[in-house]
Coordinates of C-alpha atoms and ligand atoms in Angstrom, one line a residue:
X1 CA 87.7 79.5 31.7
X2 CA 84.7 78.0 33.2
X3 CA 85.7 77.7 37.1
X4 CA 83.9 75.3 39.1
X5 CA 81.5 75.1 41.8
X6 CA 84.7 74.9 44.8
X7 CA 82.3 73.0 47.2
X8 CA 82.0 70.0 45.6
X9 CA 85.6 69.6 46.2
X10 CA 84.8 70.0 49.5
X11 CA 83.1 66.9 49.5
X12 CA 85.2 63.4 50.3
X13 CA 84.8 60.7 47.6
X14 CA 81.9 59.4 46.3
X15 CA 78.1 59.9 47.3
X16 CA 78.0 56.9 50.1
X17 CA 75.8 54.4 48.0
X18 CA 77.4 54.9 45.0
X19 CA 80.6 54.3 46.7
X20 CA 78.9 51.0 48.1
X21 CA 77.5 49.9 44.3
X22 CA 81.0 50.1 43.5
X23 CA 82.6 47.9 46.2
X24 CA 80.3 45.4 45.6
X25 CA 80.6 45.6 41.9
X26 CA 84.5 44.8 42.4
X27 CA 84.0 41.9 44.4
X28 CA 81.2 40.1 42.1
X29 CA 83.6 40.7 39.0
X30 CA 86.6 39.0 41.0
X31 CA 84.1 36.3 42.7
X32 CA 81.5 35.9 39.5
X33 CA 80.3 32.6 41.6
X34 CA 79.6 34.8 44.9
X35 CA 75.9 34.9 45.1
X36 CA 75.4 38.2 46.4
X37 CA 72.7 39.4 49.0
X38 CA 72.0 43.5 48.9
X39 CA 70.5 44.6 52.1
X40 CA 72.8 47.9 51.8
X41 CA 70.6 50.6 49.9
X42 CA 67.2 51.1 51.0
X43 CA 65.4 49.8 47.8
X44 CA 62.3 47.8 47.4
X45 CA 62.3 44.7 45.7
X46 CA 58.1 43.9 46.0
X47 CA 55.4 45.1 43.5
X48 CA 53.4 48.0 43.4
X49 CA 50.4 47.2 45.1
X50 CA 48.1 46.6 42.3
X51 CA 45.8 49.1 42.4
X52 CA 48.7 51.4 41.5
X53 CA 49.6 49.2 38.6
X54 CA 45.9 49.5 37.8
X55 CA 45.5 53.1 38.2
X56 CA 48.8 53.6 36.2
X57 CA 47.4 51.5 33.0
X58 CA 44.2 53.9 33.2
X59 CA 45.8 56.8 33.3
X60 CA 48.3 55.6 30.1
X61 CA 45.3 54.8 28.2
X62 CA 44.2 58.4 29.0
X63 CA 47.0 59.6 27.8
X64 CA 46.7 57.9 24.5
X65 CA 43.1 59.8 23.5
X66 CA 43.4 63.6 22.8
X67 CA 39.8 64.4 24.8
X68 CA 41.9 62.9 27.8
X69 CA 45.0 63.7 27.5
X70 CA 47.3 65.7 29.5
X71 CA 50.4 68.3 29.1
X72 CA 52.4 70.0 31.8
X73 CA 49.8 69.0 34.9
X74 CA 49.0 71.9 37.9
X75 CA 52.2 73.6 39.6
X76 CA 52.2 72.1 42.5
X77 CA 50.7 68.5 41.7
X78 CA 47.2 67.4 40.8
X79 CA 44.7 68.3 43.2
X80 CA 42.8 64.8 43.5
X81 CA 46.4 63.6 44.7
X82 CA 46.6 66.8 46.9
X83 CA 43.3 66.4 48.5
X84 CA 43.6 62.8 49.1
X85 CA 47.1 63.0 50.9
X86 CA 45.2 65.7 52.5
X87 CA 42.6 63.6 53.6
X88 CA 44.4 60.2 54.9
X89 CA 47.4 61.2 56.1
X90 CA 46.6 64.6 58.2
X91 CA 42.8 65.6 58.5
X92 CA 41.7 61.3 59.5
X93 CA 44.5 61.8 62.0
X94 CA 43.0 65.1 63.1
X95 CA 46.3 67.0 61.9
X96 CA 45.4 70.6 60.3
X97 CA 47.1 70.2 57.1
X98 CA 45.3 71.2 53.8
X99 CA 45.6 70.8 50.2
X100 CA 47.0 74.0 49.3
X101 CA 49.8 73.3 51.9
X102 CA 51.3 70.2 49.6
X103 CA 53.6 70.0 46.8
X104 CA 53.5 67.0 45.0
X105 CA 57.5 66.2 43.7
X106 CA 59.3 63.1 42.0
X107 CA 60.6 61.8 45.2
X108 CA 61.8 62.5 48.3
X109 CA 65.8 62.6 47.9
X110 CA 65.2 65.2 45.4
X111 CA 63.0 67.2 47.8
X112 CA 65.5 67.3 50.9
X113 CA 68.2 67.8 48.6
X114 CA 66.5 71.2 46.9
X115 CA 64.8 72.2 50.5
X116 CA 67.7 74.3 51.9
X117 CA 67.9 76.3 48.6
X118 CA 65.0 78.3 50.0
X119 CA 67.4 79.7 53.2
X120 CA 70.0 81.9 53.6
X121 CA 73.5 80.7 52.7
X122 CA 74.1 82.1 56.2
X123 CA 72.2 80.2 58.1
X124 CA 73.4 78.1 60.8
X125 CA 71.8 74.0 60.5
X126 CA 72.3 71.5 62.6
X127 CA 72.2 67.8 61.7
X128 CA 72.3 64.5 63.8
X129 CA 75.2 62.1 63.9
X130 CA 74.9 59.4 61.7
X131 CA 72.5 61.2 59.4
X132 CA 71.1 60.6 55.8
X133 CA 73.9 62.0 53.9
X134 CA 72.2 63.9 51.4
X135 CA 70.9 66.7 53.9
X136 CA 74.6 67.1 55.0
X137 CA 76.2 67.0 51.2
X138 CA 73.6 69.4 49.9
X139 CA 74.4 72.0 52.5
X140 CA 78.1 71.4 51.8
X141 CA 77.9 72.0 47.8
X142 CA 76.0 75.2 48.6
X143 CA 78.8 76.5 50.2
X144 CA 76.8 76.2 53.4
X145 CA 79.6 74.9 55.3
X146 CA 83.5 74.8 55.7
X147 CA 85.8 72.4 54.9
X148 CA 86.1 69.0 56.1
X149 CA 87.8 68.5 59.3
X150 CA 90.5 66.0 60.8
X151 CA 87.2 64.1 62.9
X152 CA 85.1 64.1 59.6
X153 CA 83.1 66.9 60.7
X154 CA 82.3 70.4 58.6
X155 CA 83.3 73.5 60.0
X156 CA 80.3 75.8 60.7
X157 CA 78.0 72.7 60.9
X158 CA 76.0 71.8 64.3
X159 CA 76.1 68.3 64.9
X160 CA 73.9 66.5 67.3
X161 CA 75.4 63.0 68.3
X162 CA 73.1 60.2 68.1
X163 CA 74.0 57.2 69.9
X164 CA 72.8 54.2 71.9
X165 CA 73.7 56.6 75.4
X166 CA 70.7 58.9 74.2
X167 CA 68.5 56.3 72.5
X168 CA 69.6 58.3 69.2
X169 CA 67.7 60.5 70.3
X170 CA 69.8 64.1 69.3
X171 CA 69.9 66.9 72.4
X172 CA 69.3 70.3 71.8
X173 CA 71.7 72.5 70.8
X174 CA 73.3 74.8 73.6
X175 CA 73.8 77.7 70.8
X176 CA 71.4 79.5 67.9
X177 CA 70.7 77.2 64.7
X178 CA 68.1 78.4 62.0
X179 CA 67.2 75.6 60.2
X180 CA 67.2 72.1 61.8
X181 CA 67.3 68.5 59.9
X182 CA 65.1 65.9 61.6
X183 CA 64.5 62.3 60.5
X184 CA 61.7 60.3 62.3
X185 CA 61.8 57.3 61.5
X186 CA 65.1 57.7 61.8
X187 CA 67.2 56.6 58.6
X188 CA 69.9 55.3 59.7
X189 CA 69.3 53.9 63.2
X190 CA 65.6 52.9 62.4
X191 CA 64.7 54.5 65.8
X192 CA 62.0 57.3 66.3
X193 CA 61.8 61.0 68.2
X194 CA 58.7 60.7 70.9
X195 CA 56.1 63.1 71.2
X196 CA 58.2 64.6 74.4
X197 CA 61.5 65.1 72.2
X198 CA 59.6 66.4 69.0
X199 CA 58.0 69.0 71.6
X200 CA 61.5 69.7 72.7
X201 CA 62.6 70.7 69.2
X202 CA 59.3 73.2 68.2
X203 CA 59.5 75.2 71.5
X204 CA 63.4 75.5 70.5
X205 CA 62.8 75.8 67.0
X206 CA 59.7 79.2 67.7
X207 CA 62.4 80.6 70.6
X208 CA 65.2 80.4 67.7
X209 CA 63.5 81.8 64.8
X210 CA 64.5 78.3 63.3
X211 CA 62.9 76.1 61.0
X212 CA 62.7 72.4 61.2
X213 CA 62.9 70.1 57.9
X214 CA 61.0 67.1 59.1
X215 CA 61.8 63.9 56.9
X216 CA 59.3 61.4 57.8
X217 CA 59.9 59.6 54.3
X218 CA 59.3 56.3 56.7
X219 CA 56.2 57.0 58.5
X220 CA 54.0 54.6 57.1
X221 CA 56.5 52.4 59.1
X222 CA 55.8 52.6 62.9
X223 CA 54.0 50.4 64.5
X224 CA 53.9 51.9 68.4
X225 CA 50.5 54.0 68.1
X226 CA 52.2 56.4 70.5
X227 CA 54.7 57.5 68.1
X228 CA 54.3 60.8 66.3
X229 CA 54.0 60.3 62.5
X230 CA 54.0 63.8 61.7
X231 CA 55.4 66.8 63.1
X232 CA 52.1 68.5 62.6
X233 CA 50.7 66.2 65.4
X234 CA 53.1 68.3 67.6
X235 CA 51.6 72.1 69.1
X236 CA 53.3 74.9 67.4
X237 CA 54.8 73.1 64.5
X238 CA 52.6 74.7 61.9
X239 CA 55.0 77.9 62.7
X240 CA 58.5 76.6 62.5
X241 CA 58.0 72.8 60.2
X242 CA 57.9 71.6 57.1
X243 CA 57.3 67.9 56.4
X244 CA 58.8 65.9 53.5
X245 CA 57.2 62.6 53.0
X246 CA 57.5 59.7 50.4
X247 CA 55.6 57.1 48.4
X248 CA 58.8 55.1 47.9
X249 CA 59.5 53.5 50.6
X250 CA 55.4 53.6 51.7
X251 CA 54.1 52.1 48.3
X252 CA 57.2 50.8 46.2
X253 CA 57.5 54.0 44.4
X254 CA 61.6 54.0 44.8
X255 CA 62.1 53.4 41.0
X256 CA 58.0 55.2 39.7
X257 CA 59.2 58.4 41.5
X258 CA 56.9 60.6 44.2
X259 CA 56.8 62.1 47.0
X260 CA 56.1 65.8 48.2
X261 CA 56.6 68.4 50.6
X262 CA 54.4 70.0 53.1
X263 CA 54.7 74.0 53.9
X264 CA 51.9 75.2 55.9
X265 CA 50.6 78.8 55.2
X266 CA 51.5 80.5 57.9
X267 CA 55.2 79.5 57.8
X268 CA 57.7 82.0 57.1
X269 CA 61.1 83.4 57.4
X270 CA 62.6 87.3 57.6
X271 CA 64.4 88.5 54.4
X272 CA 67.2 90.7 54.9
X273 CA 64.9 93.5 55.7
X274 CA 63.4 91.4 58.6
X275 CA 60.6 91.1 56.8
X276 CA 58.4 87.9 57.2
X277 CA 57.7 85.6 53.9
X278 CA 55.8 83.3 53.5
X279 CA 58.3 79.8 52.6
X280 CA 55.8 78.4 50.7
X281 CA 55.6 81.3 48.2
X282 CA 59.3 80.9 47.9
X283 CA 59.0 77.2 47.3
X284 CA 56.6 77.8 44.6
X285 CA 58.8 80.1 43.1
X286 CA 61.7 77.7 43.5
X287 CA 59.2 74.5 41.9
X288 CA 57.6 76.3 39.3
X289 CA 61.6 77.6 37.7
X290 CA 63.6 74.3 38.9
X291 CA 60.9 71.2 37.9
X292 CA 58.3 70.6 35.6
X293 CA 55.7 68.3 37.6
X294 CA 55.6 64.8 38.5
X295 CA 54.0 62.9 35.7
X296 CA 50.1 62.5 35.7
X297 CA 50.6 59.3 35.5
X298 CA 52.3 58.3 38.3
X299 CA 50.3 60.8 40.6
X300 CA 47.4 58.7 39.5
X301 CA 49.2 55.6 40.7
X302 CA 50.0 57.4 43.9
X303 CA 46.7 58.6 44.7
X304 CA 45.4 54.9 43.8
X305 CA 46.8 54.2 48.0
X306 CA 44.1 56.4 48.9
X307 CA 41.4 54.0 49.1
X308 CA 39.9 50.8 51.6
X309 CA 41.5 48.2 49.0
X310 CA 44.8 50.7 48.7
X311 CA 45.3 51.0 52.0
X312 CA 45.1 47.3 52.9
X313 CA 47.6 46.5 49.9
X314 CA 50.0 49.4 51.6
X315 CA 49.5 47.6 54.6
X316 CA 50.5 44.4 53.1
X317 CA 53.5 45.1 51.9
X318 CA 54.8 46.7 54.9
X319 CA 53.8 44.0 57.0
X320 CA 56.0 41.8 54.5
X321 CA 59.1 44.3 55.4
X322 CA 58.1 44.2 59.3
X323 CA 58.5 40.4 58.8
X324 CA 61.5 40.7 57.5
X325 CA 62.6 43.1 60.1
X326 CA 61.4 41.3 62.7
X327 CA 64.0 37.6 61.2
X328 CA 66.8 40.2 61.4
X329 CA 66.3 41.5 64.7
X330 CA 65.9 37.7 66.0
X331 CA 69.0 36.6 63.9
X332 CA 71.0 39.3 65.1
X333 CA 70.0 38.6 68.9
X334 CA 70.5 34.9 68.1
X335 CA 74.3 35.6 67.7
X336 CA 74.5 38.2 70.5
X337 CA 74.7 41.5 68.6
X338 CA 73.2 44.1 69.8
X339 CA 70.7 45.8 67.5
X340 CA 68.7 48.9 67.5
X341 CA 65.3 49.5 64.9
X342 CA 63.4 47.8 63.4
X343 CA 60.1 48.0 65.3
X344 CA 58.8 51.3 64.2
X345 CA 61.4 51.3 61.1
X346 CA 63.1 48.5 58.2
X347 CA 66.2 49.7 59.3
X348 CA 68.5 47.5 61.7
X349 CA 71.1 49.3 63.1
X350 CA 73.7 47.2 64.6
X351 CA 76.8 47.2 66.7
X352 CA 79.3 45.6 65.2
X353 CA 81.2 42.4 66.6
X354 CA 84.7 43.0 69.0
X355 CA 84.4 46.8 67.9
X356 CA 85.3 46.1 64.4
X357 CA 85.5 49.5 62.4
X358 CA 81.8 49.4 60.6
X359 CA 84.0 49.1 57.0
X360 CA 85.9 46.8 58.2
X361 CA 83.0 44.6 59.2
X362 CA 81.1 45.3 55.7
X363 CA 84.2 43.9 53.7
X364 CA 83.9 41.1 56.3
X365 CA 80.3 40.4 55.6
X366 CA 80.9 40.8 51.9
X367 CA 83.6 38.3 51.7
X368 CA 83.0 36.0 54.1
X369 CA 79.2 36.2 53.4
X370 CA 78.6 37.6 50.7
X371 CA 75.8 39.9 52.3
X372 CA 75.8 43.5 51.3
X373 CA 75.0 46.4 54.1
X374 CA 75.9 49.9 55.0
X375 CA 78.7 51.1 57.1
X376 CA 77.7 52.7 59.9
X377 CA 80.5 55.6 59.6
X378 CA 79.0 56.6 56.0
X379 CA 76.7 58.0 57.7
X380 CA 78.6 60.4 60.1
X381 CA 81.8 60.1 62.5
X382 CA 79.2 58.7 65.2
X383 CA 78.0 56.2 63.0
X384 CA 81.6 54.3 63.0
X385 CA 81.3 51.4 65.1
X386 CA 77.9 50.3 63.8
X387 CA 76.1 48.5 60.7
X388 CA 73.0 49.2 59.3
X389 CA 71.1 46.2 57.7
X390 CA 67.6 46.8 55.3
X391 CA 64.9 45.2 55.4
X392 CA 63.7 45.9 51.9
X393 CA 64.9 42.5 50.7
X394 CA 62.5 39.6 50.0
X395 CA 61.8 36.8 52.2
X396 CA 64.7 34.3 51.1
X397 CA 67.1 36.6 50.6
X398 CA 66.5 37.9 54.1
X399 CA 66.7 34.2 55.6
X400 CA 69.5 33.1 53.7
X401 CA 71.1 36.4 54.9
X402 CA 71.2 35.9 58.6
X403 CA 71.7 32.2 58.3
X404 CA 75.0 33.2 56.5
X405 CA 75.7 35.8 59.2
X406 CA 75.2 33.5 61.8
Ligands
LIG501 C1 68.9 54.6 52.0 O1 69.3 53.4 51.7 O2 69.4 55.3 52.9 C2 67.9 55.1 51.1 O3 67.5 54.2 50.1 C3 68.3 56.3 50.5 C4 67.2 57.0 49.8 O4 66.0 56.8 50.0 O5 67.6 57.9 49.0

């Protein structure tokens, strides 16, 4: 008899987009006429820049000649990519990060998702409220938490309310945690932690012994030049961090695949001895078993960003999300809803109308508009009462979108 991993059953329904793909798929099959608009899942719908489409065709042609060819690539990604990340988005911001301290990966999800296997099944972490799910579901199928309570909340979990009373901006705990989830720019809210609260969480994090997983997947977002776009930027974080960052969301790379994690040497955590090792020895370890690499060429498309004419491509296309950002904000205001995001983030995180239950208000939109968006409450118990919008669409979709919800 093969018995099953029991945590899984822990978990209620499906994984929330999936459960989302399948509403929607239901209502275009009864309404084949409804011409649907998706600003639900946080997925790109513009081109790679096309440098990366130009440094990809390169590096297939490489592939095709046996002097440049390549096999399984270096352990923990190519060093040009490595260096350049390196380069542009720590040293030219005068953030101590190095090469040696990166670890190139096929994506983000994967890499917040995989993180926690590193830590203790004991230890204690401590999410916000709404969060991205897949910190909280990963922690649950390790058997890292209990069993879902009556509220929606996981026994032996620290949750840290996020709401429009603290600028979702989650408090300290009042009790020990050891490992800490932190999302800036946030996913869902589209709001960001200043330089004062990010301080806040390091000094708690070195009293604690804790460590914080950083997801800044959406830094290439923010537009305020006094908001942190690394955790590194904050004093002490080099001894209780690790950054996880993303070329999806910063270069269309949702469906090509990259992104990578950042340990820096010096970071460790005690064994059962109480002795101190280093986590980036154990994520090695953890890489090197688990995943084969990130393909050469798609690190050679990455690494194409990394350059005057990259970087103003990059630039580009946020801007074109920003845009579209900025319509939904204005739409939203137009018709009196109150709104949070956007500015620093292509998230819109909205209060819903009359205090409509945030499902509630998605099968409205759905049916009534035919706009697609993401319940606030699939995000976390303090996420019922709001709506997140994306702003990932393209430019007609976007205006037809508010003009339908208005
Ligand atoms: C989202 O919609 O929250 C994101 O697309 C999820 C992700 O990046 O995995």
């Amino acid at each position: 008899m093969a018995f099953i991993n029991d945590n899984y059953q822990k978990l209620p329904g499906n994984y929330l987009f999936s459960e989302i793909a399948k509403r929607v798929a239901k209502f275009q099959s009864e309404n084949p006429n409804a011409k649907i608009i998706r600003l639900g899942i946080g997925d790109v719908t513009q081109p790679l820049p096309q440098v990366c489409v130009d440094a990809m065709k390169k590096a297939v042609d490489e592939m095709s000649n046996a002097a440049t060819f390549r096999g399984y690539g270096p352990e923990q990604g190519y060093a040009f990519l490595r260096e350049k990340i390196a380069d542009y988005n720590y040293k030219r911001r005068g953030i101590d990060i190095n090469a040696d301290e990166i670890f190139i990966s096929d994506g983000s999800k994967c890499d917040c998702g995989n993180i926690q296997e590193i830590f203790s099944l004991n230890s204690k972490i401590a999410i916000a409220d709404p969060v991205y799910p897949v910190y909280l579901d990963t922690n649950v199928m390790a058997g890292r938490t209990g069993s879902l309570k009556a509220d929606g909340h996981f026994e032996g979990v620290v949750y840290l309310p996020c709401n429009a009373e603290n600028n979702f901006s989650p408090s300290i705990p009042n009790e020990h945690v050891d490992l800490i989830y932190l999302c800036s720019p946030n996913n869902p809210t589209g709001t960001t932690l200043s330089r004062e609260a990010l301080q806040n969480w390091v000094d708690y994090a070195k009293d604690n012994n804790a460590v914080i997983l950083y997801d800044a997947a959406y830094a290439a977002y923010i537009t305020e030049t006094d908001v942190p776009r690394s955790i590194f930027e904050i004093s002490g974080a080099r001894d209780c961090a690790i950054e996880l960052r993303s070329f999806s969301k910063t270069a269309g790379f949702t469906g090509t695949r990259c992104g990578y994690v950042v340990i820096p040497n010096e970071l460790t955590g005690s064994n059962s001895a109480g002795d101190k090792i280093p986590l980036k020895n154990l994520w090695l370890r953890r890489q090197t078993t688990k995943f084969n690499g990130t393909a050469y060429i798609v690190q050679r498309g990455a690494e194409a960003i990394y350059s005057e004419e990259g970087q103003a491509q990059v630039h580009e296309l946020i801007n074109y999300y920003m845009e579209n950002a900025k319509i939904i904000r204005e739409g939203l205001k137009k018709v009196n809803l109150t709104a949070y995001g956007g500015v620093n983030a292509p998230y819109i995180w909205l209060q819903t109308p009359d205090k409509m239950s945030s499902w509630n208000f998605f099968d409205k939109l759905l049916t009534e508009a035919n706009v697609v968006g993401t319940p606030g409450a699939g995000f976390g118990p303090c996420g019922e009462g709001y709506f997140r919008l994306t702003a990932f669409g393209n430019r007609e979709n976007t205006i037809e979108a508010m003009n339908r919800i208005s």
